[in-house]
Each structure stands twice: as structure tokens, then as C-alpha cells.
Short mmCIF file of N, CA and C in Angstrom, two decimals:
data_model
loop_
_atom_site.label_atom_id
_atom_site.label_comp_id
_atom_site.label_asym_id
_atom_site.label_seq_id
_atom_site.Cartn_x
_atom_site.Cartn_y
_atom_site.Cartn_z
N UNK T 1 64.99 -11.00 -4.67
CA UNK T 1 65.38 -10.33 -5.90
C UNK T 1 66.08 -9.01 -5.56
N UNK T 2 67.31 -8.62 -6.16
CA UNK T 2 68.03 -7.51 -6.00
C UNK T 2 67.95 -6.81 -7.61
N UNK T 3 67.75 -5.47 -7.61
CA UNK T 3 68.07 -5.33 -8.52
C UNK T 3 69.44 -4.97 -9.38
N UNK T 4 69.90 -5.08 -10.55
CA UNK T 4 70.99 -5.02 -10.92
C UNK T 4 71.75 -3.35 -10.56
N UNK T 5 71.50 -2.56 -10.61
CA UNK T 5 71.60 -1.18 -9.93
C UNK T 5 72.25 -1.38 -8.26
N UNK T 6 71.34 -2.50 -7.33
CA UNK T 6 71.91 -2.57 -6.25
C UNK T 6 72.91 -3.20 -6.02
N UNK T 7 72.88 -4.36 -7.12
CA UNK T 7 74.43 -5.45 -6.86
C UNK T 7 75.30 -4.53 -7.00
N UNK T 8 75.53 -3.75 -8.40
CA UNK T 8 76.52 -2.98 -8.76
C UNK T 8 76.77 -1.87 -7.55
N UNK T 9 76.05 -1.48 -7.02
CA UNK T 9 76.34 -0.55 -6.19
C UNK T 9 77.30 -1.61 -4.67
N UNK T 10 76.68 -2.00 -4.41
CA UNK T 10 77.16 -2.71 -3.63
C UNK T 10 78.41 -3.90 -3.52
N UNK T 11 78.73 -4.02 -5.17
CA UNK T 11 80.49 -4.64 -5.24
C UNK T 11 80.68 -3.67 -4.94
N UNK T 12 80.20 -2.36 -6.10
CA UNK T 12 81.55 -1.15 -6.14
C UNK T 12 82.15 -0.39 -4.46
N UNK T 13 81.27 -0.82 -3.60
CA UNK T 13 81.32 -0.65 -2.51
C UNK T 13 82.61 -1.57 -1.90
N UNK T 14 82.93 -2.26 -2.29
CA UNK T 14 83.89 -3.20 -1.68
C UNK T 14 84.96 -2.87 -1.76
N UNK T 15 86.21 -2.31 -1.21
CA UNK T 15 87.66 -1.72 -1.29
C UNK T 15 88.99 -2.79 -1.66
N UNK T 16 88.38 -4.21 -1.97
CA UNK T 16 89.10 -5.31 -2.58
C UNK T 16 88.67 -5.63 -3.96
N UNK T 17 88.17 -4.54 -4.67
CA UNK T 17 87.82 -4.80 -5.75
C UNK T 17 89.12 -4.09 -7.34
N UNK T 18 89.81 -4.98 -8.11
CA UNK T 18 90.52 -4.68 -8.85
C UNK T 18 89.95 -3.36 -9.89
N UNK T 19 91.07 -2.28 -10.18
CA UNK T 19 90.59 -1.53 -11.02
C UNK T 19 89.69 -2.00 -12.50
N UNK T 20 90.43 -3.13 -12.85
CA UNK T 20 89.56 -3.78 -14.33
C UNK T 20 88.14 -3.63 -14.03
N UNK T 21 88.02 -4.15 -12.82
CA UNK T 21 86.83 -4.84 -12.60
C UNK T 21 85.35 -3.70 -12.11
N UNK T 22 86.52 -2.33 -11.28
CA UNK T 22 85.90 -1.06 -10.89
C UNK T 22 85.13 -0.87 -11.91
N UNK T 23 86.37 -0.55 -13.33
CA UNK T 23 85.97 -0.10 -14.49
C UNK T 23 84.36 -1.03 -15.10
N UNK T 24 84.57 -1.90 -15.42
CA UNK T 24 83.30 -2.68 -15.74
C UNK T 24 82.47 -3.12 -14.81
N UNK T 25 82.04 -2.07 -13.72
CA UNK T 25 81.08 -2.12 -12.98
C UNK T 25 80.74 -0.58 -13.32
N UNK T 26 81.43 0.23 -13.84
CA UNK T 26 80.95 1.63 -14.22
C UNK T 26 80.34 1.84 -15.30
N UNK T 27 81.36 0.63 -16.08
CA UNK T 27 80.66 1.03 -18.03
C UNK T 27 78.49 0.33 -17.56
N UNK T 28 78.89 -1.03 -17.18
CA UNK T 28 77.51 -1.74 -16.65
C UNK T 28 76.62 -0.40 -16.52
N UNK T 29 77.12 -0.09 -15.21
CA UNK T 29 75.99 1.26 -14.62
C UNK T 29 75.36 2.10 -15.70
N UNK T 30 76.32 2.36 -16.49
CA UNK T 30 76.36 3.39 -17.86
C UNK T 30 75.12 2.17 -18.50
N UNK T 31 75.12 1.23 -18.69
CA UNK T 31 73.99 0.52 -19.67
C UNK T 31 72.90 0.51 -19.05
N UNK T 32 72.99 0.21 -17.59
CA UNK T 32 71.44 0.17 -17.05
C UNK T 32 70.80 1.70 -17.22
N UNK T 33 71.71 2.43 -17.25
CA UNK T 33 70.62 3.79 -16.67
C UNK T 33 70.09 3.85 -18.31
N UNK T 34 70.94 3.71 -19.18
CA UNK T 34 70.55 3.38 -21.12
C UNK T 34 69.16 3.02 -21.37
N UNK T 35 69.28 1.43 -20.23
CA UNK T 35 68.31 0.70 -20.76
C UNK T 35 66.73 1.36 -19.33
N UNK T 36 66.96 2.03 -18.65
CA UNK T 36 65.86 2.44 -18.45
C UNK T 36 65.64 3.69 -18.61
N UNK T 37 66.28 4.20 -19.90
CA UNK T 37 65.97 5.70 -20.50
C UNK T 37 65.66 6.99 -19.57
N UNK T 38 67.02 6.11 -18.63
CA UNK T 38 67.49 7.48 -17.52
C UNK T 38 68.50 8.18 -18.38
N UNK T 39 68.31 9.45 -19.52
CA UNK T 39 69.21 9.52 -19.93
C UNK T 39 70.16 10.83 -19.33
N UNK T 40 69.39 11.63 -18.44
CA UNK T 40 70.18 12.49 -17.06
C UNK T 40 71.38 11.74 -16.68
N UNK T 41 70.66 10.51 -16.07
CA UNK T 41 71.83 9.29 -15.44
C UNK T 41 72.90 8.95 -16.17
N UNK T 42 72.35 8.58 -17.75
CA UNK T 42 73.47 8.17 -18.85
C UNK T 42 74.75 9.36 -18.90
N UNK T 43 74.30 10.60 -18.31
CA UNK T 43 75.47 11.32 -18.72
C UNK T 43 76.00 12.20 -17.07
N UNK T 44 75.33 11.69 -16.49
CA UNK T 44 76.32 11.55 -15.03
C UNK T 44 77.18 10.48 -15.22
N UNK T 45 76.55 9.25 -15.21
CA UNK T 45 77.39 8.17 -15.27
C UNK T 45 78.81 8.20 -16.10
N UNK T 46 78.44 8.46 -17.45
CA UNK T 46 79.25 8.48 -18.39
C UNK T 46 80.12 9.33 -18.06
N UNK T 47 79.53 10.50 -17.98
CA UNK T 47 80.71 11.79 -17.76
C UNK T 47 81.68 11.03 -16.58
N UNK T 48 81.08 10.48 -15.87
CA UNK T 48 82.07 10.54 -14.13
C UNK T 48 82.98 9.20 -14.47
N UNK T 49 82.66 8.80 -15.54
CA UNK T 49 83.57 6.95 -16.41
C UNK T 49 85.03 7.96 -16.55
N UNK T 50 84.36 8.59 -17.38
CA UNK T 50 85.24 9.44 -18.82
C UNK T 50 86.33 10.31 -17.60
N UNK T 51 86.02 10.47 -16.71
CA UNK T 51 86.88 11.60 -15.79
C UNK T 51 87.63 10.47 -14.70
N UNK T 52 87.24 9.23 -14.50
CA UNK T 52 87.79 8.18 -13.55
C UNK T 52 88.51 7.41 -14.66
N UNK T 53 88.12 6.84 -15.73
CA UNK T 53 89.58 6.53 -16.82
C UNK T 53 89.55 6.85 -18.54
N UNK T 54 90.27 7.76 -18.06
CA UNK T 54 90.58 8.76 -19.32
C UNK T 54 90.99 7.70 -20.18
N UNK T 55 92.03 6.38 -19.65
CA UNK T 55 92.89 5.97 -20.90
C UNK T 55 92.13 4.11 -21.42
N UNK T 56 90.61 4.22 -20.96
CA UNK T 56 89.91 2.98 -20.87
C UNK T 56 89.31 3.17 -22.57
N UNK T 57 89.27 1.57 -23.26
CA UNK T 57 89.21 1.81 -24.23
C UNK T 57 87.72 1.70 -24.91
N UNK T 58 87.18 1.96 -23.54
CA UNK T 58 85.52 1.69 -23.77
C UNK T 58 85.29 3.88 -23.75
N UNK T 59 86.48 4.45 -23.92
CA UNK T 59 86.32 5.77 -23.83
C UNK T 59 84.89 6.35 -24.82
N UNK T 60 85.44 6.01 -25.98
CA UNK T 60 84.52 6.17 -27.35
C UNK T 60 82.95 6.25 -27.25
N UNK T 61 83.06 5.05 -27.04
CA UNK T 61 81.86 4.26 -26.68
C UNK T 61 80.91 5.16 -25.57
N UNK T 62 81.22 5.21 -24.76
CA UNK T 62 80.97 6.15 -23.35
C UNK T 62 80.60 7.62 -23.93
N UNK T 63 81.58 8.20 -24.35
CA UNK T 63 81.24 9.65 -25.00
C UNK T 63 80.17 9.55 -26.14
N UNK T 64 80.10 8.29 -26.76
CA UNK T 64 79.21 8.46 -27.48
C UNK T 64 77.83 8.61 -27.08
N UNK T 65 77.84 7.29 -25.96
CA UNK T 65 76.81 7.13 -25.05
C UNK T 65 75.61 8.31 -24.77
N UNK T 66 77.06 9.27 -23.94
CA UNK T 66 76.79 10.56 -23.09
C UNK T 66 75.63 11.13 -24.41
N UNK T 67 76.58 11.67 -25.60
CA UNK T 67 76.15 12.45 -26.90
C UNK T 67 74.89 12.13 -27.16
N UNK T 68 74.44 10.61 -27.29
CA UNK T 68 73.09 10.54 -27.60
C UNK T 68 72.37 10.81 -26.85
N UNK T 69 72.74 10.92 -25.46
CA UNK T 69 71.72 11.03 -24.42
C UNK T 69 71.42 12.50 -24.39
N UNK T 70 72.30 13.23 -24.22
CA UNK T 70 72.03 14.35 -24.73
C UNK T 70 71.15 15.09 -25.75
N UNK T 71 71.20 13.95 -27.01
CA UNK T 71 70.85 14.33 -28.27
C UNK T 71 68.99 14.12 -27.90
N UNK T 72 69.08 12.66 -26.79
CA UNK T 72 67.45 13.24 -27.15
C UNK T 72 66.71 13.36 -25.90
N UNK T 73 67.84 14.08 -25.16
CA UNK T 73 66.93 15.18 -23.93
C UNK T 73 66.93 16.43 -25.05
N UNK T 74 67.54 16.04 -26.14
CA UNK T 74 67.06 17.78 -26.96
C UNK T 74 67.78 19.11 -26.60
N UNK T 75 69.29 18.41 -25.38
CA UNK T 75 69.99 19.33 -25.37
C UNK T 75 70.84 19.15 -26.09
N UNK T 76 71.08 20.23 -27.54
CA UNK T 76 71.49 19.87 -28.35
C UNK T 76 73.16 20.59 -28.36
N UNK T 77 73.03 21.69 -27.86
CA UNK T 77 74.64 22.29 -27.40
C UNK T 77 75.48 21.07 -27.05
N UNK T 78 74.89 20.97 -25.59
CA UNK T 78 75.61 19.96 -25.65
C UNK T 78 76.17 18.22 -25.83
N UNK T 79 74.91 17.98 -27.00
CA UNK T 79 75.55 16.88 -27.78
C UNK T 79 76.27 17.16 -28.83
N UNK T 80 76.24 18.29 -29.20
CA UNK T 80 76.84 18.28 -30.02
C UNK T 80 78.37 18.60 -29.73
N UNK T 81 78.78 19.37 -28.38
CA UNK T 81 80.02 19.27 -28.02
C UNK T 81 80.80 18.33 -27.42
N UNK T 82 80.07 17.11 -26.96
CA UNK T 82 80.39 15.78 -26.94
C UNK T 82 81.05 15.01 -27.78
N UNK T 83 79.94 15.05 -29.23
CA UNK T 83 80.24 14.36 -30.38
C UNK T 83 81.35 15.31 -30.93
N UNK T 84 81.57 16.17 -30.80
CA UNK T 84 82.92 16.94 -31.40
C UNK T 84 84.35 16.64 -30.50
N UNK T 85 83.85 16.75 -29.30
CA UNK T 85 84.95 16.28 -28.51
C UNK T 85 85.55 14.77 -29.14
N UNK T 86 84.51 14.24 -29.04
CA UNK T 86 85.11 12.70 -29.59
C UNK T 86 85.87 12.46 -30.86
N UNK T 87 85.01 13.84 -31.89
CA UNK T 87 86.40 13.97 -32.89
C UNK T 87 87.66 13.91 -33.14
N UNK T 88 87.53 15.23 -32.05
CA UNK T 88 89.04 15.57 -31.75
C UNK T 88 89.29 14.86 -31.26
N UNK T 89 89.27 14.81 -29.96
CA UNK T 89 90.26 13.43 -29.74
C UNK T 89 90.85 12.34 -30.27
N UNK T 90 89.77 11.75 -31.40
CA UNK T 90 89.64 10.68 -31.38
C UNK T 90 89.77 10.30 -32.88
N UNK T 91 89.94 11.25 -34.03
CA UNK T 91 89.49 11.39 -35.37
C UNK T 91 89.16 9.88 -36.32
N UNK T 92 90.42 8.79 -35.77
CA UNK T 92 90.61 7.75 -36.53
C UNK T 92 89.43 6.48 -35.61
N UNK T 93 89.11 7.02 -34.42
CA UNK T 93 88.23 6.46 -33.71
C UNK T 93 86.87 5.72 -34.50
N UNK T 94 86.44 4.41 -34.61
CA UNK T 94 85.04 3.72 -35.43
C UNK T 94 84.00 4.73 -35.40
N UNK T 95 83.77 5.36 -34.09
CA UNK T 95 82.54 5.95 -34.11
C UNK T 95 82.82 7.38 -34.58
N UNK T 96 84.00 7.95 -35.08
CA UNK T 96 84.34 9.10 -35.83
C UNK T 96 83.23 9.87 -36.63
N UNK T 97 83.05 9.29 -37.49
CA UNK T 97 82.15 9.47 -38.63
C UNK T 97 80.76 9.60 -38.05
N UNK T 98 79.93 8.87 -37.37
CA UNK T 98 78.89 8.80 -36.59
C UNK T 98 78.88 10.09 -35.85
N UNK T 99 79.82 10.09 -35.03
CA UNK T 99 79.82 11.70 -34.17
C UNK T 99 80.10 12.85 -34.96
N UNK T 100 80.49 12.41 -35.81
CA UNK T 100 80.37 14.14 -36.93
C UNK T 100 79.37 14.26 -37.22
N UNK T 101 78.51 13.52 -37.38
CA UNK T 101 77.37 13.34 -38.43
C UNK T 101 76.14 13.96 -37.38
N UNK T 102 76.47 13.65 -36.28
CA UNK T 102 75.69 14.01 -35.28
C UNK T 102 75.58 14.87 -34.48
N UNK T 103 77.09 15.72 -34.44
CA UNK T 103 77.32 16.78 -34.22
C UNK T 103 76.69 18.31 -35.30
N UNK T 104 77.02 17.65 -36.04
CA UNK T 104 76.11 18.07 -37.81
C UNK T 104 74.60 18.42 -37.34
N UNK T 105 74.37 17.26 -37.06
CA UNK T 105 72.69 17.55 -36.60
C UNK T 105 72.18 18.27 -35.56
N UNK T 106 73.16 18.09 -34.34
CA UNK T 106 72.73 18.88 -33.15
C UNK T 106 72.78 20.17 -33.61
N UNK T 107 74.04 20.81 -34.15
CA UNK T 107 73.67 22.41 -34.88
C UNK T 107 72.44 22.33 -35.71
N UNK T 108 72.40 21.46 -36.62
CA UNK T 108 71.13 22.04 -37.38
C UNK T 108 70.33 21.84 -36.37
N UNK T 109 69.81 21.68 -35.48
CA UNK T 109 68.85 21.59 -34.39
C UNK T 109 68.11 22.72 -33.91
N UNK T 110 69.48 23.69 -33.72
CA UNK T 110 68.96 25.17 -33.17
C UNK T 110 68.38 26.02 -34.24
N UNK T 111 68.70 25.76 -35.45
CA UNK T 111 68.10 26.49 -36.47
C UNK T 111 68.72 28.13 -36.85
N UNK T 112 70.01 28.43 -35.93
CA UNK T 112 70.69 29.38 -36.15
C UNK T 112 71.51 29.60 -36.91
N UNK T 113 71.48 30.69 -37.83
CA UNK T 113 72.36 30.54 -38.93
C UNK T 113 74.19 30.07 -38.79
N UNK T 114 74.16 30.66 -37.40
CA UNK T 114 76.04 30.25 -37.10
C UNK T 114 76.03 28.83 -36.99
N UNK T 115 74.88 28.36 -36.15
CA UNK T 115 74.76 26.47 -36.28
C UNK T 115 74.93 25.91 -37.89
N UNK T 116 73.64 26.67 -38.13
CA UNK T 116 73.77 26.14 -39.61
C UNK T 116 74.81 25.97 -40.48
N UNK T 117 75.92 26.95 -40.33
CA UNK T 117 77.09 27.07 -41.34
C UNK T 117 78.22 25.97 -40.80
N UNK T 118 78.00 25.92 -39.45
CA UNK T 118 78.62 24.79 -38.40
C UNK T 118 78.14 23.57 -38.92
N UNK T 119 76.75 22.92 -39.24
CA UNK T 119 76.15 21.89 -39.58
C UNK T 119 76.40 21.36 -41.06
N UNK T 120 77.37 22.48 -41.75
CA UNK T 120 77.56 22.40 -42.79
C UNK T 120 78.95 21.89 -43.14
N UNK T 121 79.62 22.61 -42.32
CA UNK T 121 81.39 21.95 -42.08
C UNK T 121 81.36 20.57 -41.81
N UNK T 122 80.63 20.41 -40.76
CA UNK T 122 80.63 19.10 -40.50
C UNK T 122 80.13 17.60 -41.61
N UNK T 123 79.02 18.06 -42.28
CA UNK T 123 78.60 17.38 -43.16
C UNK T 123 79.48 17.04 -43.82
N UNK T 124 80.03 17.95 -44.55
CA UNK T 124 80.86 18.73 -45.51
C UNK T 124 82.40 17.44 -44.95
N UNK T 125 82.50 17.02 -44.26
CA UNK T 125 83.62 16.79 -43.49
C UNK T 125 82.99 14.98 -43.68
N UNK T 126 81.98 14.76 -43.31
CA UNK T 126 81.70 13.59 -43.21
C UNK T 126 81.46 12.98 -44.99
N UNK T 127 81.09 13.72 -45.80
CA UNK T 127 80.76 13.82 -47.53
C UNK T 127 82.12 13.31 -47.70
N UNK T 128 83.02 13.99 -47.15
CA UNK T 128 84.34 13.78 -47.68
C UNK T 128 85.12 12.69 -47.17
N UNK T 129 85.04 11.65 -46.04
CA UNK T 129 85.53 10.97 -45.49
C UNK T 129 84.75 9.92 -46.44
N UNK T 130 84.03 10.36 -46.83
CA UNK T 130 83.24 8.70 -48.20
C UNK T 130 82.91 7.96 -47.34
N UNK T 131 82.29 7.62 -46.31
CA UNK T 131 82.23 7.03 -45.48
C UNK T 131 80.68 6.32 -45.69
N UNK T 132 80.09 5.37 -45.05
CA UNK T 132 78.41 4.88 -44.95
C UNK T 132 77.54 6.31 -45.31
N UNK T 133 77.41 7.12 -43.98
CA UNK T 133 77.36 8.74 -44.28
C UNK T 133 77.50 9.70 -45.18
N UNK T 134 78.06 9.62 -46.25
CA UNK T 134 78.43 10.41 -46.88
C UNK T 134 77.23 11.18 -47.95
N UNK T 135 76.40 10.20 -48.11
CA UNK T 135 75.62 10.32 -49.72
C UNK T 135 74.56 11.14 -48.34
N UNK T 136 74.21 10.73 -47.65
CA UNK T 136 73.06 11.49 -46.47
C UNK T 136 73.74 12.49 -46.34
N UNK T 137 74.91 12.96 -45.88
CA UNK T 137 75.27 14.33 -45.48
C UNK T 137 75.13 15.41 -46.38
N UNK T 138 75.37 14.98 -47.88
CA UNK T 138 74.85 15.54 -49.08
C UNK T 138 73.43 15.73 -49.10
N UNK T 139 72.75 14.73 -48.79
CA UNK T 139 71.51 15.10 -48.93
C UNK T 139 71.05 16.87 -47.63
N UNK T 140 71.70 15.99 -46.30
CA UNK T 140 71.61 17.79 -45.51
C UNK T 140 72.21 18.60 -45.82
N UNK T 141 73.13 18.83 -46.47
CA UNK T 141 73.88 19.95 -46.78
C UNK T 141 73.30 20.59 -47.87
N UNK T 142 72.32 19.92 -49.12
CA UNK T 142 71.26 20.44 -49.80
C UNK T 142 70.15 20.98 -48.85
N UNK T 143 69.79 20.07 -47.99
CA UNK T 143 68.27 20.73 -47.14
C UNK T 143 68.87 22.25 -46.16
N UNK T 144 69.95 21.92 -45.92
CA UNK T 144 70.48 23.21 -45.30
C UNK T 144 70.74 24.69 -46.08
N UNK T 145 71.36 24.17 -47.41
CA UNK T 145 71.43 25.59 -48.41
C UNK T 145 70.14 25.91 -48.94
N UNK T 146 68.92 24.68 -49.08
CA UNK T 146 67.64 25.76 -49.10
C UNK T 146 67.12 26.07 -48.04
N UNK T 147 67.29 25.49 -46.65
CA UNK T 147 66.73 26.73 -45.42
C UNK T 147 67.62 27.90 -45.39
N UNK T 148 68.52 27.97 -46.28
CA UNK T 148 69.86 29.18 -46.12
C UNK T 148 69.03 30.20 -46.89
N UNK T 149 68.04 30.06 -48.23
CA UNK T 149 67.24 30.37 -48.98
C UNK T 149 68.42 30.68 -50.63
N UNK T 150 69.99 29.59 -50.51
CA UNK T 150 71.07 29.06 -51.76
C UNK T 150 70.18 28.41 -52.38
N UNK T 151 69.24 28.44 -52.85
CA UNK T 151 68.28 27.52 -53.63
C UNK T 151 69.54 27.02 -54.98
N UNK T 152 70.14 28.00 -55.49
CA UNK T 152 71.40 27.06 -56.59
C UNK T 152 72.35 26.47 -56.20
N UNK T 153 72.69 26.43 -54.94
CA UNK T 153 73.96 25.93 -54.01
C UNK T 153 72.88 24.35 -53.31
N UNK T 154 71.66 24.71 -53.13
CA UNK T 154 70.83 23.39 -53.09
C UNK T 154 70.94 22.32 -53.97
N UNK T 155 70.36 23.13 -55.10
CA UNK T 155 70.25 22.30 -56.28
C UNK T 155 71.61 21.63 -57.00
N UNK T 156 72.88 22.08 -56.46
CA UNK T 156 73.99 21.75 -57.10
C UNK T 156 74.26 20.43 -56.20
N UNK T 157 74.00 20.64 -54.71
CA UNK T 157 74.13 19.67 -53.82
C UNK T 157 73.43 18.12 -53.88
N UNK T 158 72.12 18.55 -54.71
CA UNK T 158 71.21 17.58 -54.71
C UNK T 158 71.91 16.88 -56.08
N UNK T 159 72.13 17.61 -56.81
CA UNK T 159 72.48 16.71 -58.70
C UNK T 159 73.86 16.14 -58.10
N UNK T 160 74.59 16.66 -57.18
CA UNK T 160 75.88 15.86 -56.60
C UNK T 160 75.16 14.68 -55.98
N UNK T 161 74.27 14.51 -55.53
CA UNK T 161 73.51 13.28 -54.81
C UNK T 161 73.10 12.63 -55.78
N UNK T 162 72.56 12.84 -56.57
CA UNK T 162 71.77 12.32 -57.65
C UNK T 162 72.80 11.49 -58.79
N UNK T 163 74.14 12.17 -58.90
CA UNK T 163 75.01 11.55 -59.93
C UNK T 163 76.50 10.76 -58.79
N UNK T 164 76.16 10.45 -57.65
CA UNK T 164 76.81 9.93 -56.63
C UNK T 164 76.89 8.36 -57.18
N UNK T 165 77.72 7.76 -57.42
CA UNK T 165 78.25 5.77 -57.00
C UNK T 165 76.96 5.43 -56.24
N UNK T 166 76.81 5.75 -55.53
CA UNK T 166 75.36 5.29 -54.87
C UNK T 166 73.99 5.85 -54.95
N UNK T 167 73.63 6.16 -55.74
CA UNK T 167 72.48 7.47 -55.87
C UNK T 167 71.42 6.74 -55.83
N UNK T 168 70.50 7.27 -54.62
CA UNK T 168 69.07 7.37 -54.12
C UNK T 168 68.31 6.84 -55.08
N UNK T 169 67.58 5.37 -54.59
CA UNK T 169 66.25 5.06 -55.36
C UNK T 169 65.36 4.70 -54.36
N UNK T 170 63.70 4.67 -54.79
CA UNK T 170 62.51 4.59 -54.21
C UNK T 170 62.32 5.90 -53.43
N UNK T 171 62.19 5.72 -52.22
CA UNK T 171 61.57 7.34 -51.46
C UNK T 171 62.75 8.35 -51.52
N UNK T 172 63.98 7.68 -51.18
CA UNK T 172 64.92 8.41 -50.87
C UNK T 172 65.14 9.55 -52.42
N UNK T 173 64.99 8.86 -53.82
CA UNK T 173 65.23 9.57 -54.94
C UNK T 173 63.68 11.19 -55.01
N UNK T 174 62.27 10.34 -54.57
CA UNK T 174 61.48 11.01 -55.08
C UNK T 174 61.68 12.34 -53.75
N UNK T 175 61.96 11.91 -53.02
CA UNK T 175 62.24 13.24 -52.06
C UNK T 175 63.29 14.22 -52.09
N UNK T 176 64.64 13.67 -53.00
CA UNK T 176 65.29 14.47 -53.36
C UNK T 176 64.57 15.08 -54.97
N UNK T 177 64.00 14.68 -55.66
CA UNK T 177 63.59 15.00 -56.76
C UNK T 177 62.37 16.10 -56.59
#
């Protein structure tokens, strides 16, 4: 028995090996270290993908990777400059919306008011793209203007949730209520 860590190490070792193939022996690596919640590893790996092919279209994916791993070693700086990076770059990118949303959160994380107003743009950004996200980002952007101690900038946020195309029923309503 070999483990999958050693095969991979040991193609990538081989100097007759096609770039395609380099590449999807790197993204691989990037899943194993995932799936044994090496998430240090997830963002060596990832990072060193993202810097060996900039123009691979598993880019997204990878940065996103990195971001979560980040997100729950609880270093939240820098997931959240991950998931922003991927913005920019990337704005029209699937996982767009997801990395705002999450970038959103890593500021509210620190609990600093400059995060906070940061956690708010972003929301604020994802509310507006109407997106899956949208009716939740409303909901933080209310929980954020009452840790701001906007208790009427709350409450305006929440009746915007409340009179939303999709508006909150069962737990989700009585917790905004």
C-alpha cells in the first residue's frame, strides 16, 4: 500500500511528465491535504498552484480553497484577503458572490469597527448582486448596525428582510423578529 500523497509525489518527480498533467497532480495534492484537514498544507499547496499557473482554470477554485482554509485556522486577515483577491480578479467568477460573502465575515470576525464598516460594504455588495446570498447579507448587515449600537439603521435593515421576495419563515423569521 502506498499512500496517495506518495504516488503524487513521486510522478511529480518524473521530468517526462506533461504540464496538464503537472497541473492535476497539484490541484490532487491541494484535495488530499483538504481531506485530511491539513489546512496549513491547503494553503501552501494552493498558494504554490496559484503562483506555478496563474492562467489554470481551476484558479478560482484553488483561491477559494486557500480562503477557507484560512477561514477556519481563524486567520481571518487573511481569508479575508484571499476571498477579496478573488473578487477582484475575478468579479464575474461562480464563486464571486461566495467570496464576498466571506470576506464580509472574516472582517466581522475581528470585531473592529474599521472591519465592521468593511463587513458592511461587502454585504452591502453581495444584497445587491440579488444573488442566493443576498436576503442573509441583509440579515448581517442588520446584526452589524446593532453591534454598531444604529439600533434604527438595524431595524430598517431587518423590515428590508422582512418585506424581501423571499422573506424568512420558521427560525429564520422568529430570530429576526
Amino acid at each position: 500500500y502506498v499512500p496517495a500523497s506518495a504516488s503524487i509525489a513521486l510522478a511529480a518527480a518524473r521530468p517526462d511528465i506533461a504540464p496538464e498533467v503537472r497541473e492535476r497532480l497539484d490541484y490532487t495534492s491541494l484535495w488530499l491535504r483538504e481531506g485530511d484537514e491539513d489546512f496549513k498544507g491547503v494553503c501552501e499547496v494552493g498558494e504554490a498552484f496559484i503562483k506555478s499557473w496563474p492562467k489554470s482554470q481551476r484558479r478560482d477554485e484553488v483561491r477559494m480553497k486557500i480562503a477557507q482554509a484560512y477561514f477556519r485556522q481563524e486567520d481571518y486577515p487573511r481569508a479575508r484577503a484571499q476571498f477579496e483577491q478573488l473578487v477582484e480578479d475575478r468579479p464575474d467568477s461562480p464563486y464571486a458572490e461566495v467570496a464576498q460573502f466571506f470576506a464580509a465575515r472574516s472582517a466581522m470576525s475581528t470585531l473592529n469597527a474599521t472591519d465592521l464598516d468593511m463587513a458592511l460594504d461587502h454585504f452591502s455588495e453581495v444584497a445587491e448582486r440579488g444573488g442566493a446570498l443576498a436576503a442573509e447579507s441583509r440579515r448581517q448587515m442588520a446584526l452589524i448596525k446593532r453591534l454598531q449600537g444604529k439600533e434604527g439603521d438595524a431595524l430598517a435593515a431587518v423590515e428590508s428582510v422582512l418585506a424581501s421576495n423571499a422573506a424568512p419563515e420558521g427560525d429564520e423569521l422568529l430570530s429576526l423578529l
